[in-house]
Amino acid sequence: MGLLNILKKLRSNPDKELRLLLLGLDNAGKTTLLKQLASEDVNHVTPTAGFNIKSVLSNGFKLNVWDIGGQRKIRPYWRNYFENTDILIYVVDCSDHQRLEETGQELAELLEDEKLRGVALLVYANKQDLATALPASEIAQHLGLHLIRDRTWQIQACVATDGTGVKEGMEWVCKNIPTKK
Amino acid sequence: MKLLKFHLRYHPPGITLEYLSKGQVKNKDIDLLDLNCDSDIKAIAHRLYQKEALITEEVRDQLEQCLDILKKRIEHEGPSGKRFYIYKTLMTHVLPLTNVAFDKTGERQVVINIFYSSSAGLAKCITGSYDRTCKVWDVEAGTETQTLSGHQNVVYSVHFNFPACNRVLTGSFDKSARIWDPVTGECLATLLGHRGEVVACQFSPKGDLAGTGSMDNSAKLFDVRTGSEIHTYNGHTAEVIALQFDPNEGQRLITGSFDGTISLWDTRAEDRVSVLKGHDGEISNVQFNWDSSLVGSSSLDGSAKLWDARQSSCLATVSGHTDEFNWDSSLVGSSSLDGSAKLWDARQSSCLATVSGHTDEFNWDSSLVGSSSLDGSAKLWDARQSSCLATVSGHTDEFNWDSSLVGSSSLDGSAKLWDARQSSCLATVSGHTDEVLDICFDWAGQRMATASSDCSARVYDVKSDFKELAVMKGHRGEVSKVCFSPAGGCLLTASADRSSRVWNTSTGNCIQVLSGHQGEIFSCAFSYAGDAIVTASKDNTCRIWR
């Protein structure tokens, strides 16, 4: 994955190729989810200081998944990656009660961005295996998902570390692929 | 005429004679492209003495000393030469780096009457990053001297204007390019107009023009001083990801595209001069060699190709021609039933030459001339040698010559525009077993190196038989960048395996592994003096090795 490959992935994608953008606060589980999607070992995940890109085949589509670091100081740079996004995937750590408000604010900002206008949204309510995790329905309420009118959205409970619910989310993604211009 | 000074150019090796002619100081460049460790200095000096009137008996000793300095410069490299150690890790970028470039500090060393004075300053390098900035680093101190901020997205492509190095050009995913003063950090101009990310850019050799290549499938030419657009080069059907000016005149531009073709453009015209077709996959890089005679291209089809930038073929056929026609914007040719052809200077409206009967040769000022005849043939003339270079019959064949646009006309009612710069493929090298990701020539333009997803790099001879000279194997991930050391003894590679390696270009042996980066290495470069290496990584750091 040198710079040239990044340019290749930057192209407005041909048919059957999708650009998925994976965002969320730090420690939400984005990289673990990415590795789970690519069927890789999820045991040695470290905070992402930049980004990771992986291509996954699913239901006849090539999904180019961009996992972007979520630390506060690099969130202003999320906009670098918005161009040509087909599906936005937002990952929430459901056990991190203290930062529910923060994650809601970040998502609200994303949904207001011109470059992501109308882009379908999948929210992964991650870490459902932890005892303190809130259920997906409550997360949806906190995030105000029911108020979204300008795009299709879905919330999917999941456990990124063992893969529970991940596949279901991707099936929704494949069903909601935007028609290419 | 009186010789004043010898100027030495290290890379590629050369000498410039500074002399006095009719009260004016002039320069004459002499390339010594095949100078190497085994060269016989006395023999070369003798050859130059015989050939060059400016070089007299009194200065032969000085000339030999100059040649010796150049030769030593080449010898100090190589397997028995320098080793590199981590010198500084620069950590102030907050996101992954993209491309890097060194300035050309100490490019020209001056020898004045044997007293050797070095003009070297402190070497600088620049780095682009996903954090939207380009940083300027002092290589010696290992400190950041300036942050160029203003771009609204990733800074992808970074370049100095050589040889002055007092300007920086950046190409960004924000669809613009900017020109900066690297000392003050001030943005001097924003080059607007592209509708896609700017992923390739370069200053022309004279520094007055800037070229940009974009994901919007076009390339553009800008005036550096005003920041205004001069041309938009349309013709590619996919992203333009590589761009370079010819290193000599700077009037030619090549672009490489994901559409699998390479285009040649002229800075004085908007229309495409020619297209090089032959690759079966996306172009990953394209480069001129030092004397602009060759174009090298690398492609994701797994091959690299060499093109003769001087061989010509028919560019366009204009039908319905009856009178004068235009070429090169300045010359006009006309043919007549009286059996003569005339060539006109459009700027002065004067007749420059008349060819009669298609048998006489005629003189010309530094250009080439085409003429046509009732016998259905066209002839090409080299004004400098006063000889006929080629005759084309039937107006269908391709013909050869050197570096200009030429027109020919015929009684068949058509005029043809021939372009010296449309090229034919000289060689295709396909030693790699996977995508070829990068290509570069050595400074003297004698060899070319390729980097591939197959984890290897390869070096080829480009001056004679295009033979594979060395294979560099050892990386455990794709090799995405390759560059020669200035003197040509070493090859530097950057890999996804998080290491950079230094290789012996003759044997292919790995001399050194530069490891320590925590992420894959996106780009690497040698300083002009060959004494420093910079590597830029996805791990947000940049490392200087000395």
PDB file of N, CA, C and O in Angstrom, chain B residues 205-243:
ATOM      1  N   PRO B 205      12.772  24.005 -15.383  1.00  0.00           N
ATOM      2  CA  PRO B 205      14.191  24.184 -15.040  1.00  0.00           C
ATOM      3  C   PRO B 205      14.580  25.652 -14.841  1.00  0.00           C
ATOM      4  O   PRO B 205      15.457  25.955 -14.045  1.00  0.00           O
ATOM      5  N   LYS B 206      13.932  26.544 -15.561  1.00  0.00           N
ATOM      6  CA  LYS B 206      14.251  27.960 -15.393  1.00  0.00           C
ATOM      7  C   LYS B 206      13.514  28.563 -14.198  1.00  0.00           C
ATOM      8  O   LYS B 206      13.780  29.698 -13.811  1.00  0.00           O
ATOM      9  N   GLY B 207      12.558  27.824 -13.665  1.00  0.00           N
ATOM     10  CA  GLY B 207      11.851  28.296 -12.475  1.00  0.00           C
ATOM     11  C   GLY B 207      10.726  29.266 -12.755  1.00  0.00           C
ATOM     12  O   GLY B 207      10.085  29.752 -11.824  1.00  0.00           O
ATOM     13  N   ASP B 208      10.459  29.548 -14.021  1.00  0.00           N
ATOM     14  CA  ASP B 208       9.413  30.535 -14.314  1.00  0.00           C
ATOM     15  C   ASP B 208       8.029  29.918 -14.489  1.00  0.00           C
ATOM     16  O   ASP B 208       7.026  30.610 -14.451  1.00  0.00           O
ATOM     17  N   LEU B 209       7.994  28.606 -14.661  1.00  0.00           N
ATOM     18  CA  LEU B 209       6.720  27.923 -14.866  1.00  0.00           C
ATOM     19  C   LEU B 209       6.528  26.823 -13.825  1.00  0.00           C
ATOM     20  O   LEU B 209       7.495  26.274 -13.305  1.00  0.00           O
ATOM     21  N   ALA B 210       5.257  26.528 -13.550  1.00  0.00           N
ATOM     22  CA  ALA B 210       4.943  25.399 -12.683  1.00  0.00           C
ATOM     23  C   ALA B 210       3.939  24.510 -13.402  1.00  0.00           C
ATOM     24  O   ALA B 210       2.972  25.004 -13.976  1.00  0.00           O
ATOM     25  N   GLY B 211       4.198  23.216 -13.390  1.00  0.00           N
ATOM     26  CA  GLY B 211       3.273  22.267 -14.002  1.00  0.00           C
ATOM     27  C   GLY B 211       2.568  21.491 -12.907  1.00  0.00           C
ATOM     28  O   GLY B 211       3.166  21.191 -11.871  1.00  0.00           O
ATOM     29  N   THR B 212       1.286  21.162 -13.138  1.00  0.00           N
ATOM     30  CA  THR B 212       0.540  20.387 -12.144  1.00  0.00           C
ATOM     31  C   THR B 212      -0.219  19.256 -12.836  1.00  0.00           C
ATOM     32  O   THR B 212      -0.703  19.422 -13.954  1.00  0.00           O
ATOM     33  N   GLY B 213      -0.310  18.123 -12.169  1.00  0.00           N
ATOM     34  CA  GLY B 213      -1.098  17.007 -12.682  1.00  0.00           C
ATOM     35  C   GLY B 213      -2.159  16.669 -11.654  1.00  0.00           C
ATOM     36  O   GLY B 213      -1.892  16.723 -10.449  1.00  0.00           O
ATOM     37  N   SER B 214      -3.350  16.329 -12.132  1.00  0.00           N
ATOM     38  CA  SER B 214      -4.455  16.181 -11.188  1.00  0.00           C
ATOM     39  C   SER B 214      -5.300  14.938 -11.436  1.00  0.00           C
ATOM     40  O   SER B 214      -5.328  14.383 -12.539  1.00  0.00           O
ATOM     41  N   MET B 215      -6.043  14.574 -10.401  1.00  0.00           N
ATOM     42  CA  MET B 215      -6.983  13.471 -10.486  1.00  0.00           C
ATOM     43  C   MET B 215      -8.170  13.842 -11.387  1.00  0.00           C
ATOM     44  O   MET B 215      -9.004  12.988 -11.682  1.00  0.00           O
ATOM     45  N   ASP B 216      -8.254  15.118 -11.808  1.00  0.00           N
ATOM     46  CA  ASP B 216      -9.334  15.518 -12.714  1.00  0.00           C
ATOM     47  C   ASP B 216      -8.992  15.208 -14.184  1.00  0.00           C
ATOM     48  O   ASP B 216      -9.640  15.721 -15.102  1.00  0.00           O
ATOM     49  N   ASN B 217      -7.939  14.414 -14.420  1.00  0.00           N
ATOM     50  CA  ASN B 217      -7.509  13.960 -15.755  1.00  0.00           C
ATOM     51  C   ASN B 217      -6.768  15.023 -16.565  1.00  0.00           C
ATOM     52  O   ASN B 217      -6.446  14.778 -17.724  1.00  0.00           O
ATOM     53  N   SER B 218      -6.526  16.177 -15.978  1.00  0.00           N
ATOM     54  CA  SER B 218      -5.832  17.209 -16.741  1.00  0.00           C
ATOM     55  C   SER B 218      -4.509  17.585 -16.088  1.00  0.00           C
ATOM     56  O   SER B 218      -4.248  17.251 -14.929  1.00  0.00           O
ATOM     57  N   ALA B 219      -3.694  18.278 -16.863  1.00  0.00           N
ATOM     58  CA  ALA B 219      -2.485  18.901 -16.327  1.00  0.00           C
ATOM     59  C   ALA B 219      -2.605  20.375 -16.639  1.00  0.00           C
ATOM     60  O   ALA B 219      -3.329  20.771 -17.558  1.00  0.00           O
ATOM     61  N   LYS B 220      -1.928  21.188 -15.862  1.00  0.00           N
ATOM     62  CA  LYS B 220      -1.987  22.633 -16.105  1.00  0.00           C
ATOM     63  C   LYS B 220      -0.599  23.234 -16.022  1.00  0.00           C
ATOM     64  O   LYS B 220       0.298  22.685 -15.372  1.00  0.00           O
ATOM     65  N   LEU B 221      -0.470  24.367 -16.694  1.00  0.00           N
ATOM     66  CA  LEU B 221       0.781  25.111 -16.655  1.00  0.00           C
ATOM     67  C   LEU B 221       0.473  26.489 -16.081  1.00  0.00           C
ATOM     68  O   LEU B 221      -0.482  27.143 -16.501  1.00  0.00           O
ATOM     69  N   PHE B 222       1.281  26.906 -15.098  1.00  0.00           N
ATOM     70  CA  PHE B 222       1.055  28.197 -14.450  1.00  0.00           C
ATOM     71  C   PHE B 222       2.286  29.081 -14.549  1.00  0.00           C
ATOM     72  O   PHE B 222       3.421  28.598 -14.633  1.00  0.00           O
ATOM     73  N   ASP B 223       2.038  30.378 -14.524  1.00  0.00           N
ATOM     74  CA  ASP B 223       3.111  31.367 -14.439  1.00  0.00           C
ATOM     75  C   ASP B 223       3.472  31.500 -12.961  1.00  0.00           C
ATOM     76  O   ASP B 223       2.624  31.855 -12.141  1.00  0.00           O
ATOM     77  N   VAL B 224       4.714  31.227 -12.627  1.00  0.00           N
ATOM     78  CA  VAL B 224       5.118  31.219 -11.222  1.00  0.00           C
ATOM     79  C   VAL B 224       5.011  32.618 -10.602  1.00  0.00           C
ATOM     80  O   VAL B 224       4.625  32.788  -9.451  1.00  0.00           O
ATOM     81  N   ARG B 225       5.354  33.627 -11.394  1.00  0.00           N
ATOM     82  CA  ARG B 225       5.391  34.982 -10.848  1.00  0.00           C
ATOM     83  C   ARG B 225       3.990  35.499 -10.502  1.00  0.00           C
ATOM     84  O   ARG B 225       3.776  36.059  -9.444  1.00  0.00           O
ATOM     85  N   THR B 226       3.048  35.261 -11.400  1.00  0.00           N
ATOM     86  CA  THR B 226       1.711  35.802 -11.181  1.00  0.00           C
ATOM     87  C   THR B 226       0.738  34.773 -10.604  1.00  0.00           C
ATOM     88  O   THR B 226      -0.304  35.130 -10.075  1.00  0.00           O
ATOM     89  N   GLY B 227       1.067  33.503 -10.723  1.00  0.00           N
ATOM     90  CA  GLY B 227       0.163  32.458 -10.253  1.00  0.00           C
ATOM     91  C   GLY B 227      -0.993  32.214 -11.211  1.00  0.00           C
ATOM     92  O   GLY B 227      -1.930  31.483 -10.898  1.00  0.00           O
ATOM     93  N   SER B 228      -0.944  32.835 -12.381  1.00  0.00           N
ATOM     94  CA  SER B 228      -2.060  32.664 -13.305  1.00  0.00           C
ATOM     95  C   SER B 228      -1.846  31.466 -14.232  1.00  0.00           C
ATOM     96  O   SER B 228      -0.711  31.091 -14.527  1.00  0.00           O
ATOM     97  N   GLU B 229      -2.972  30.914 -14.675  1.00  0.00           N
ATOM     98  CA  GLU B 229      -2.919  29.721 -15.515  1.00  0.00           C
ATOM     99  C   GLU B 229      -2.531  30.103 -16.944  1.00  0.00           C
ATOM    100  O   GLU B 229      -3.042  31.073 -17.499  1.00  0.00           O
ATOM    101  N   ILE B 230      -1.627  29.321 -17.532  1.00  0.00           N
ATOM    102  CA  ILE B 230      -1.232  29.564 -18.920  1.00  0.00           C
ATOM    103  C   ILE B 230      -1.946  28.584 -19.860  1.00  0.00           C
ATOM    104  O   ILE B 230      -2.496  28.973 -20.869  1.00  0.00           O
ATOM    105  N   HIS B 231      -1.903  27.314 -19.492  1.00  0.00           N
ATOM    106  CA  HIS B 231      -2.556  26.293 -20.318  1.00  0.00           C
ATOM    107  C   HIS B 231      -3.250  25.254 -19.444  1.00  0.00           C
ATOM    108  O   HIS B 231      -2.813  24.989 -18.332  1.00  0.00           O
ATOM    109  N   THR B 232      -4.291  24.651 -20.014  1.00  0.00           N
ATOM    110  CA  THR B 232      -4.819  23.410 -19.453  1.00  0.00           C
ATOM    111  C   THR B 232      -4.566  22.348 -20.500  1.00  0.00           C
ATOM    112  O   THR B 232      -4.903  22.526 -21.672  1.00  0.00           O
ATOM    113  N   TYR B 233      -3.916  21.292 -20.101  1.00  0.00           N
ATOM    114  CA  TYR B 233      -3.599  20.222 -21.034  1.00  0.00           C
ATOM    115  C   TYR B 233      -4.644  19.114 -20.907  1.00  0.00           C
ATOM    116  O   TYR B 233      -4.638  18.350 -19.948  1.00  0.00           O
ATOM    117  N   ASN B 234      -5.548  19.065 -21.872  1.00  0.00           N
ATOM    118  CA  ASN B 234      -6.579  18.035 -21.862  1.00  0.00           C
ATOM    119  C   ASN B 234      -6.233  16.951 -22.872  1.00  0.00           C
ATOM    120  O   ASN B 234      -5.636  17.233 -23.903  1.00  0.00           O
ATOM    121  N   GLY B 235      -6.623  15.756 -22.595  1.00  0.00           N
ATOM    122  CA  GLY B 235      -6.371  14.669 -23.524  1.00  0.00           C
ATOM    123  C   GLY B 235      -6.329  13.328 -22.816  1.00  0.00           C
ATOM    124  O   GLY B 235      -6.752  12.323 -23.366  1.00  0.00           O
ATOM    125  N   HIS B 236      -5.819  13.329 -21.596  1.00  0.00           N
ATOM    126  CA  HIS B 236      -5.832  12.065 -20.850  1.00  0.00           C
ATOM    127  C   HIS B 236      -7.268  11.723 -20.471  1.00  0.00           C
ATOM    128  O   HIS B 236      -8.086  12.602 -20.218  1.00  0.00           O
ATOM    129  N   THR B 237      -7.534  10.423 -20.417  1.00  0.00           N
ATOM    130  CA  THR B 237      -8.893   9.998 -20.077  1.00  0.00           C
ATOM    131  C   THR B 237      -8.973   9.447 -18.658  1.00  0.00           C
ATOM    132  O   THR B 237      -9.991   8.909 -18.243  1.00  0.00           O
ATOM    133  N   ALA B 238      -7.870   9.575 -17.921  1.00  0.00           N
ATOM    134  CA  ALA B 238      -7.899   9.189 -16.499  1.00  0.00           C
ATOM    135  C   ALA B 238      -6.902  10.074 -15.755  1.00  0.00           C
ATOM    136  O   ALA B 238      -6.256  10.943 -16.356  1.00  0.00           O
ATOM    137  N   GLU B 239      -6.781   9.833 -14.474  1.00  0.00           N
ATOM    138  CA  GLU B 239      -5.985  10.672 -13.586  1.00  0.00           C
ATOM    139  C   GLU B 239      -4.543  10.872 -14.079  1.00  0.00           C
ATOM    140  O   GLU B 239      -3.898   9.932 -14.535  1.00  0.00           O
ATOM    141  N   VAL B 240      -4.058  12.094 -13.969  1.00  0.00           N
ATOM    142  CA  VAL B 240      -2.666  12.406 -14.305  1.00  0.00           C
ATOM    143  C   VAL B 240      -1.862  12.366 -13.006  1.00  0.00           C
ATOM    144  O   VAL B 240      -2.043  13.212 -12.135  1.00  0.00           O
ATOM    145  N   ILE B 241      -1.004  11.342 -12.871  1.00  0.00           N
ATOM    146  CA  ILE B 241      -0.348  11.151 -11.581  1.00  0.00           C
ATOM    147  C   ILE B 241       1.168  11.358 -11.640  1.00  0.00           C
ATOM    148  O   ILE B 241       1.845  11.242 -10.619  1.00  0.00           O
ATOM    149  N   ALA B 242       1.700  11.657 -12.815  1.00  0.00           N
ATOM    150  CA  ALA B 242       3.128  11.937 -12.905  1.00  0.00           C
ATOM    151  C   ALA B 242       3.340  13.046 -13.923  1.00  0.00           C
ATOM    152  O   ALA B 242       2.619  13.130 -14.926  1.00  0.00           O
ATOM    153  N   LEU B 243       4.303  13.896 -13.653  1.00  0.00           N
ATOM    154  CA  LEU B 243       4.558  15.030 -14.531  1.00  0.00           C
ATOM    155  C   LEU B 243       6.012  15.452 -14.400  1.00  0.00           C
ATOM    156  O   LEU B 243       6.562  15.470 -13.297  1.00  0.00           O
TER     157      LEU B 243
END
